[in-house]
PDB file of C-alpha atoms in Angstrom:
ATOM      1  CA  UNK U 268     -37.772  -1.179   3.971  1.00 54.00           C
ATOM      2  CA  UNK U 269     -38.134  -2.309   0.738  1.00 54.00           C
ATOM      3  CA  UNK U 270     -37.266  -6.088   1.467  1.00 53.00           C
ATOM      4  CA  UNK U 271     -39.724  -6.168   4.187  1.00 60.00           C
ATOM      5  CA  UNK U 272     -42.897  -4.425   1.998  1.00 55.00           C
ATOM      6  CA  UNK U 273     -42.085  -7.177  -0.358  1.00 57.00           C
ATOM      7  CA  UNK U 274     -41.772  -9.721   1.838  1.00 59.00           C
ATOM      8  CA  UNK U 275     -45.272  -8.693   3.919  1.00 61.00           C
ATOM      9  CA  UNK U 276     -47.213  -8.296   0.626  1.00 60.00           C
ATOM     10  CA  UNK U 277     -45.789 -11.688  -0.578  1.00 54.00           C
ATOM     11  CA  UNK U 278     -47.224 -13.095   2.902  1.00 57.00           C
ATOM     12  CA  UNK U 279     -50.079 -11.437   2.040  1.00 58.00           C
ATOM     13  CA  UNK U 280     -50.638 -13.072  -1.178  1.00 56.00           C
ATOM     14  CA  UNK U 281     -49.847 -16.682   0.052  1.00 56.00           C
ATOM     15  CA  UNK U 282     -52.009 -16.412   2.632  1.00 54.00           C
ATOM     16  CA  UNK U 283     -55.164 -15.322  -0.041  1.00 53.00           C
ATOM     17  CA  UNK U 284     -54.224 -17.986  -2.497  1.00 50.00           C
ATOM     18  CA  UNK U 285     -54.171 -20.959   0.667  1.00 51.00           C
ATOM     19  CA  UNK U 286     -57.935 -19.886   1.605  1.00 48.00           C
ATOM     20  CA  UNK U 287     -58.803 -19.648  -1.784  1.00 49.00           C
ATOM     21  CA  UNK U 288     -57.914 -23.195  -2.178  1.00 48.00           C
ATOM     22  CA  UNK U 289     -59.105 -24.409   0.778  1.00 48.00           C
ATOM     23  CA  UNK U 290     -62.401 -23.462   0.118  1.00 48.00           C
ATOM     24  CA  UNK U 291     -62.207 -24.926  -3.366  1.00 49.00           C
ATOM     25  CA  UNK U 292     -61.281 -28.475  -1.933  1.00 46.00           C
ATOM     26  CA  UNK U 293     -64.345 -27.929   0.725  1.00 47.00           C
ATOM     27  CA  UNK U 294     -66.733 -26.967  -2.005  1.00 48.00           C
ATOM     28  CA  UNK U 295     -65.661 -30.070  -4.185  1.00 47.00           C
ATOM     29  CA  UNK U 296     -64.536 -28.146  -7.172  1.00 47.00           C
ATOM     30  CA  UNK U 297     -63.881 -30.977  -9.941  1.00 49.00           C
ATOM     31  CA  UNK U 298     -60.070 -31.096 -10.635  1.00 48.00           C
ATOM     32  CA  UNK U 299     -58.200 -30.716 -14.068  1.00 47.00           C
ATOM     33  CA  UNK U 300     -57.762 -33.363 -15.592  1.00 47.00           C
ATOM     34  CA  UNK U 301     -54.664 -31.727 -17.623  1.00 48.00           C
ATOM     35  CA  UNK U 302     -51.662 -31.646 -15.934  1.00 48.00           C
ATOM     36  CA  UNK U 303     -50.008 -28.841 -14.964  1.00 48.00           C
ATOM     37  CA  UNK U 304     -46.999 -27.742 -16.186  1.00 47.00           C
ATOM     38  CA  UNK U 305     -44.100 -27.570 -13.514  1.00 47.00           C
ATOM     39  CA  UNK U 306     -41.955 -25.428 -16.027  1.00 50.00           C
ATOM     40  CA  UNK U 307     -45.028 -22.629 -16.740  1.00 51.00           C
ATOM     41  CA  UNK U 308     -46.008 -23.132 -12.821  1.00 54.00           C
ATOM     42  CA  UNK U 309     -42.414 -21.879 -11.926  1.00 54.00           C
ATOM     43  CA  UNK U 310     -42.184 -18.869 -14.487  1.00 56.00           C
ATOM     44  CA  UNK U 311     -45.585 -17.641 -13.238  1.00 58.00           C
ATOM     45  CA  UNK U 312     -44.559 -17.970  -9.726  1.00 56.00           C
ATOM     46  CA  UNK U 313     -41.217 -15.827 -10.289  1.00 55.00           C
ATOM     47  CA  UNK U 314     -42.733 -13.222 -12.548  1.00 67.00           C
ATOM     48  CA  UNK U 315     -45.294 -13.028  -9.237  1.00 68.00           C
ATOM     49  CA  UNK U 316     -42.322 -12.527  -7.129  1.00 66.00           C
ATOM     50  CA  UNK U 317     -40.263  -9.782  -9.562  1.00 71.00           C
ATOM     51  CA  UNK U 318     -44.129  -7.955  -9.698  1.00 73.00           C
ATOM     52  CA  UNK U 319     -44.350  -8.000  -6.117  1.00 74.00           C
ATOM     53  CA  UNK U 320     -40.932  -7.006  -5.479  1.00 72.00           C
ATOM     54  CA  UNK U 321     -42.037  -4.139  -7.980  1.00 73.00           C
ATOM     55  CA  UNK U 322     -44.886  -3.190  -6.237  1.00 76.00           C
ATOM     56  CA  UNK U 323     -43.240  -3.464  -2.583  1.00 73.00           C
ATOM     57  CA  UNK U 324     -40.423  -0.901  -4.544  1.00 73.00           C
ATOM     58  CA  UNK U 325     -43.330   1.312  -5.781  1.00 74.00           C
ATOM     59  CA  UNK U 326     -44.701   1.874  -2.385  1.00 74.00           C
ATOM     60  CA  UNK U 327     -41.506   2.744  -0.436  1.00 72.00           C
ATOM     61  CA  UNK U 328     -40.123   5.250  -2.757  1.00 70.00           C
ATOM     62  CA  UNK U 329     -43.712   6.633  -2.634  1.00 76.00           C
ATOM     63  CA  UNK U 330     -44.120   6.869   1.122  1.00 76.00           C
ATOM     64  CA  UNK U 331     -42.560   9.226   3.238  1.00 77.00           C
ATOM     65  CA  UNK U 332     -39.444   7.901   4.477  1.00 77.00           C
ATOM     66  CA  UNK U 333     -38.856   6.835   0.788  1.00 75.00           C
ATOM     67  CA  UNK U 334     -39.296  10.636  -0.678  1.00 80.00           C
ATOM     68  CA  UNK U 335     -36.819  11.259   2.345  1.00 83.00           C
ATOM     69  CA  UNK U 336     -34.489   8.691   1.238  1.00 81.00           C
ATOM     70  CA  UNK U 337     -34.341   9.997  -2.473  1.00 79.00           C
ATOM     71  CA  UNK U 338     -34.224  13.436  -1.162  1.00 83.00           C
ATOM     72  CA  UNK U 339     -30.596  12.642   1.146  1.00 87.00           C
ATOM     73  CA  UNK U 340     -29.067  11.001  -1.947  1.00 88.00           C
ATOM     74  CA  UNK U 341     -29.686  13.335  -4.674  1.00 87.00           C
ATOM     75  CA  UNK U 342     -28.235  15.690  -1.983  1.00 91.00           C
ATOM     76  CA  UNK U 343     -25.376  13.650  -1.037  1.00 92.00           C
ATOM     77  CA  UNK U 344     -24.832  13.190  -4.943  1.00 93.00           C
ATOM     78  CA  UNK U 345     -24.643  17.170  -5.844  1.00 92.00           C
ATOM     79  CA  UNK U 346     -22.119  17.488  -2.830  1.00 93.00           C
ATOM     80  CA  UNK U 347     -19.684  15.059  -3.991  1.00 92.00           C
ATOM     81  CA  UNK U 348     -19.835  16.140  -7.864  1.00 91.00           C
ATOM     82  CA  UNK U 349     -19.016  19.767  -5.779  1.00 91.00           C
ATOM     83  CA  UNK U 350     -16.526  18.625  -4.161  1.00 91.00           C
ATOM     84  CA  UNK U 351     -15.064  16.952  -6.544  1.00 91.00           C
ATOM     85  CA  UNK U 352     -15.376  19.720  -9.088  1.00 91.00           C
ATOM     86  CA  UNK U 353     -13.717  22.024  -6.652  1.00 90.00           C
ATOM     87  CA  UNK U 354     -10.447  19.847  -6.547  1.00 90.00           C
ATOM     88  CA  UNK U 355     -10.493  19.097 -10.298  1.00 91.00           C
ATOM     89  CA  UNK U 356     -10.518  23.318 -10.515  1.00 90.00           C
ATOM     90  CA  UNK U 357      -7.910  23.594  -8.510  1.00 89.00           C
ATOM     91  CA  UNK U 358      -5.676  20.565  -9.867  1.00 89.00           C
ATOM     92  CA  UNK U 359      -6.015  22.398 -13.089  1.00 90.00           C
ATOM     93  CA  UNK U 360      -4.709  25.584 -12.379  1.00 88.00           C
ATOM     94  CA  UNK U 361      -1.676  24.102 -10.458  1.00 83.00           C
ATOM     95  CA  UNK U 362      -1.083  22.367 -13.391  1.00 83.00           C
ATOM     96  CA  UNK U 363      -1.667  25.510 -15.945  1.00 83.00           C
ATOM     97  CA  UNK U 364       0.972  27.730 -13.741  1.00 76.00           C
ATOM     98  CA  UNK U 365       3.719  24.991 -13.849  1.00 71.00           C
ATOM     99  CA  UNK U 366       3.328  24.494 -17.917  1.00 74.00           C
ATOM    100  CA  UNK U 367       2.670  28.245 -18.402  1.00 73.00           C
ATOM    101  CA  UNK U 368       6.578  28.396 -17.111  1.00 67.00           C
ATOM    102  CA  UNK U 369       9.757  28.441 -19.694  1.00 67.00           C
ATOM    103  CA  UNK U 370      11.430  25.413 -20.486  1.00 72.00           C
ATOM    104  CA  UNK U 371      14.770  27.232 -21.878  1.00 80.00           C
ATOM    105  CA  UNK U 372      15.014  29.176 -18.251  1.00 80.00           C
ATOM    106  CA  UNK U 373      13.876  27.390 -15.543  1.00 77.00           C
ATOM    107  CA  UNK U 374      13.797  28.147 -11.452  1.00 76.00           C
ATOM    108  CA  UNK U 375      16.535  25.998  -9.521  1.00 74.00           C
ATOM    109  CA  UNK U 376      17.319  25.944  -5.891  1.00 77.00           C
ATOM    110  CA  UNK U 377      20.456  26.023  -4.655  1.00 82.00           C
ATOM    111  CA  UNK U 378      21.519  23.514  -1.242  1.00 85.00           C
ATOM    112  CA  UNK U 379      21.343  26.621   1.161  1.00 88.00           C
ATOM    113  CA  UNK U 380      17.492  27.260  -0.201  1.00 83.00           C
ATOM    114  CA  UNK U 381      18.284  30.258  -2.629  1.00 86.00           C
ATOM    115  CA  UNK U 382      16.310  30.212  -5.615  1.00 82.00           C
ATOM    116  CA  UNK U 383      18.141  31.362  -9.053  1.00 83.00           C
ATOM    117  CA  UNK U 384      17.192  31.179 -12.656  1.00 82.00           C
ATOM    118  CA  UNK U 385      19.074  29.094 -14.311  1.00 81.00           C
ATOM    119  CA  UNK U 386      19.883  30.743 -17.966  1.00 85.00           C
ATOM    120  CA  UNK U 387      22.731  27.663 -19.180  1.00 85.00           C
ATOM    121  CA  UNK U 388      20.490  26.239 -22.307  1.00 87.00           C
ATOM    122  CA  UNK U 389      19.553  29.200 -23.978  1.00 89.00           C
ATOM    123  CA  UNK U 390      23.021  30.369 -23.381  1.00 91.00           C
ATOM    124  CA  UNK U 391      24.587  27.183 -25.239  1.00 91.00           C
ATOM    125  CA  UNK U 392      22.401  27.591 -28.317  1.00 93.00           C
ATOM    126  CA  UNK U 393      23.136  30.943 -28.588  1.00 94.00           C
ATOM    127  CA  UNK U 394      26.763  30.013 -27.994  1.00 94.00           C
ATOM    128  CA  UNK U 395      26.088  27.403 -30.852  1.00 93.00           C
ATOM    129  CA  UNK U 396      24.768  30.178 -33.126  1.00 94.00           C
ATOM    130  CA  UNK U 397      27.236  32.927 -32.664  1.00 94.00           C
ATOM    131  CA  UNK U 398      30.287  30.560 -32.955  1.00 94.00           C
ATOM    132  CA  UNK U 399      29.663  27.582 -35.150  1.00 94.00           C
ATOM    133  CA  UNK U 400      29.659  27.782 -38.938  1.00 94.00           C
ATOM    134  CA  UNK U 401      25.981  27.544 -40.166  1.00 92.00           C
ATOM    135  CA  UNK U 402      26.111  24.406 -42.155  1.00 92.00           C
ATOM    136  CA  UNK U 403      27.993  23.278 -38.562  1.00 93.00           C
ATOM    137  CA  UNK U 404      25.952  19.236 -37.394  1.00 93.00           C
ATOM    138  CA  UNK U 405      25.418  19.358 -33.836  1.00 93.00           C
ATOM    139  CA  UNK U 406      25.049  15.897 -32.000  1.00 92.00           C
ATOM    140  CA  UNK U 407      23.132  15.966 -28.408  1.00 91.00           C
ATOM    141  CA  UNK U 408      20.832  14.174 -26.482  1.00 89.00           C
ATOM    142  CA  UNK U 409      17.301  14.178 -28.759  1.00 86.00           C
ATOM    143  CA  UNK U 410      15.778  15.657 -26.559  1.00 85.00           C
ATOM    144  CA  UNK U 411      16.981  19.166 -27.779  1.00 88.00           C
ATOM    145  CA  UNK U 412      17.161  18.518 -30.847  1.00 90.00           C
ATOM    146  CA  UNK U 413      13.999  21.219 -31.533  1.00 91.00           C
ATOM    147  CA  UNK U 414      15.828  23.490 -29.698  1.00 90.00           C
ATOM    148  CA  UNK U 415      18.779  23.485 -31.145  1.00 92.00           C
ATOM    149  CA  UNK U 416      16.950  23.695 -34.511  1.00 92.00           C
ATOM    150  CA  UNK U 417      14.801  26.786 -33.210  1.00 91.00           C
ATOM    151  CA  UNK U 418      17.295  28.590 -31.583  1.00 92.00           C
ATOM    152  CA  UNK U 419      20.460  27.985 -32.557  1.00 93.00           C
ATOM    153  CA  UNK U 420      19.784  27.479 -36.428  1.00 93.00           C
ATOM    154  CA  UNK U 421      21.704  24.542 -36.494  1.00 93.00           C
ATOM    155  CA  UNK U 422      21.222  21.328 -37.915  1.00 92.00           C
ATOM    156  CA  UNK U 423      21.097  18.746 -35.166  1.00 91.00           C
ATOM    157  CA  UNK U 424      21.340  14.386 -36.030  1.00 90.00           C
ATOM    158  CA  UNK U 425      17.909  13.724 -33.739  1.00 89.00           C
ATOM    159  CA  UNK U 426      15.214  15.035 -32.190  1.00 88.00           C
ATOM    160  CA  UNK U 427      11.622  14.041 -31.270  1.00 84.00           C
ATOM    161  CA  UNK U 428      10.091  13.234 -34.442  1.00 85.00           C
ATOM    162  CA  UNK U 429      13.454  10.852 -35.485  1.00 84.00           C
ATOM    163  CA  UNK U 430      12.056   7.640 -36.116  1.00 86.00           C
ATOM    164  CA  UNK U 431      15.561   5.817 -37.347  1.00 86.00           C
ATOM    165  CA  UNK U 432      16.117   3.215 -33.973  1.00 86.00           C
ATOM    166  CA  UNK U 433      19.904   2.538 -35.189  1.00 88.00           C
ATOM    167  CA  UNK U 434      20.188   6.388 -35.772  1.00 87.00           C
ATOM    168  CA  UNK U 435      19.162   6.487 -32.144  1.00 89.00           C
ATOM    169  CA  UNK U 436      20.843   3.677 -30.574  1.00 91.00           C
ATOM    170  CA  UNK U 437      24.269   5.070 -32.533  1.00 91.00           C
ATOM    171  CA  UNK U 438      23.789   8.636 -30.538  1.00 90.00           C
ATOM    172  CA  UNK U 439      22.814   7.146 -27.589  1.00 89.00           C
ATOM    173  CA  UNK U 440      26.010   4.843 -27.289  1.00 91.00           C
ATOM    174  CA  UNK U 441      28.457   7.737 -28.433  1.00 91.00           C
ATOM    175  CA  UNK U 442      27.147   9.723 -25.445  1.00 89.00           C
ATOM    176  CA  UNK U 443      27.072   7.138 -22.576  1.00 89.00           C
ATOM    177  CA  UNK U 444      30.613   5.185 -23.522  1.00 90.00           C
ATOM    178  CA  UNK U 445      33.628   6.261 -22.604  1.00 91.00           C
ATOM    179  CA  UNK U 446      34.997   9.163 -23.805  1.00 89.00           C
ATOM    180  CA  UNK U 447      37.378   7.653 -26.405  1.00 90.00           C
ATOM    181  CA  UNK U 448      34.860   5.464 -27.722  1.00 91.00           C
ATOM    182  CA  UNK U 449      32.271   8.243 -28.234  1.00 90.00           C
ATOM    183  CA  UNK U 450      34.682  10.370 -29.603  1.00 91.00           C
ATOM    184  CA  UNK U 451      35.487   7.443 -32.179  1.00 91.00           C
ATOM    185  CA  UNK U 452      31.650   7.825 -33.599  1.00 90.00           C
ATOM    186  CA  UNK U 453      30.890  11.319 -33.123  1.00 90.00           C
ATOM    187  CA  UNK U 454      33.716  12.392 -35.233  1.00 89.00           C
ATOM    188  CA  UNK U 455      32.472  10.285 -38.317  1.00 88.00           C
ATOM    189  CA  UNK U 456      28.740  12.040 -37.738  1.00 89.00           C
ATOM    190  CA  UNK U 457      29.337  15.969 -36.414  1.00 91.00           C
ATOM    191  CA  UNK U 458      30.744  18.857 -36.038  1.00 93.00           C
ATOM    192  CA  UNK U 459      30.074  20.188 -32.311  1.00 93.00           C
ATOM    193  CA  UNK U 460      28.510  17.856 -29.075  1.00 91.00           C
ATOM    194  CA  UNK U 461      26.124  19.927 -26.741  1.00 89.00           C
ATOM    195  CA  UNK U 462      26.902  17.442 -23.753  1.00 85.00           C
ATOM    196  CA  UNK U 463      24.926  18.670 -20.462  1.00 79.00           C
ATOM    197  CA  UNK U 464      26.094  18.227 -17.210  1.00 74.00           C
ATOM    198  CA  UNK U 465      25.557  19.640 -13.964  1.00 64.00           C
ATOM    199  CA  UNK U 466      26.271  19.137 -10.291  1.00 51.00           C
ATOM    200  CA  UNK U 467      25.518  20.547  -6.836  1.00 41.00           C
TER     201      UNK U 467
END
């Protein structure tokens, strides 16, 4: 719609300028004697085209189908920021009830579907705090090394915030080689290994 108001209104505006001239050349209007510039002829004729495209723009979203038009997407607009809201809500509270949940006891399901809490890691650091001496270095994965801090009031050789990479890559190859191997180096560094494992 827009295309075709500019393009009848540029039509429109030809078609004046060509009589214009013709009755210039019939009236013997003396010519310029400067010569025209190609370079200003061109600008003016695309800043003609951008204002006509302008004013072809102007009139459609003035008219009636064009209040129309802006009227369906402004609607169209406010339903997709709904529905989009709505799933973002939702998404979020999913998300809220699954990290509202412990991460010491947890929900596990069994192979014939029965659902049990599994209680095993609070149960080893309380283990770890009722039977190990409290000066006692406990060596697991750094992943629980808070944890074992927190709970069991031990002192653990890594957790999150251990920056050390050899520190790391030392724990890490005492607990995945073999078991004489990791035995080797975990004597040398602690007391007690909190070494989880699990199976159907």
């Amino acid at each position: 719609w827009c295309v075709r108001q500019w393009w009848d209104s540029h039509e429109e505006s030809s078609a004046g300028k060509s009589k214009t001239d013709s009755s210039g050349s019939k009236r013997g209007a003396p010519k310029s004697k400067k010569p025209s510039k190609k370079s200003s002829s061109s600008s003016k004729a695309g800043n003609e085209g951008f204002d006509s495209l302008k004013e072809a723009m102007d009139n459609a979203l003035s008219s009636s189908e064009g209040i129309i038009a802006k009227r369906t997407i402004a609607c169209l607009i406010v339903l997709l920021g709904y529905i989009l809201s709505v799933n973002f809500k939702d998404y979020c509270w999913r998300l809220s009830t699954d990290l509202s949940n412990p991460t010491i006891i947890v929900k596990a399901r069994l192979r014939d579907g029965r659902v049990i809490k599994l209680d095993d890691y609070r149960e080893a650091y309380w283990w770890l705090r009722d039977n190990t001496p409290e000066d006692a270095r406990i060596m697991a994965w750094w992943d629980y090394g808070y944890q074992i801090t927190a709970i069991s009031n031990r002192t653990t050789l890594a957790d999150g915030n251990t920056w050390n990479h050899e520190h790391i890559a030392l724990l890490g190859k005492a607990l995945t080689a073999r078991e004489e191997e990791g035995y080797e180096i975990a004597r040398h560094l602690a007391d007690y290994v909190l070494v989880w494992g699990g199976g159907g």
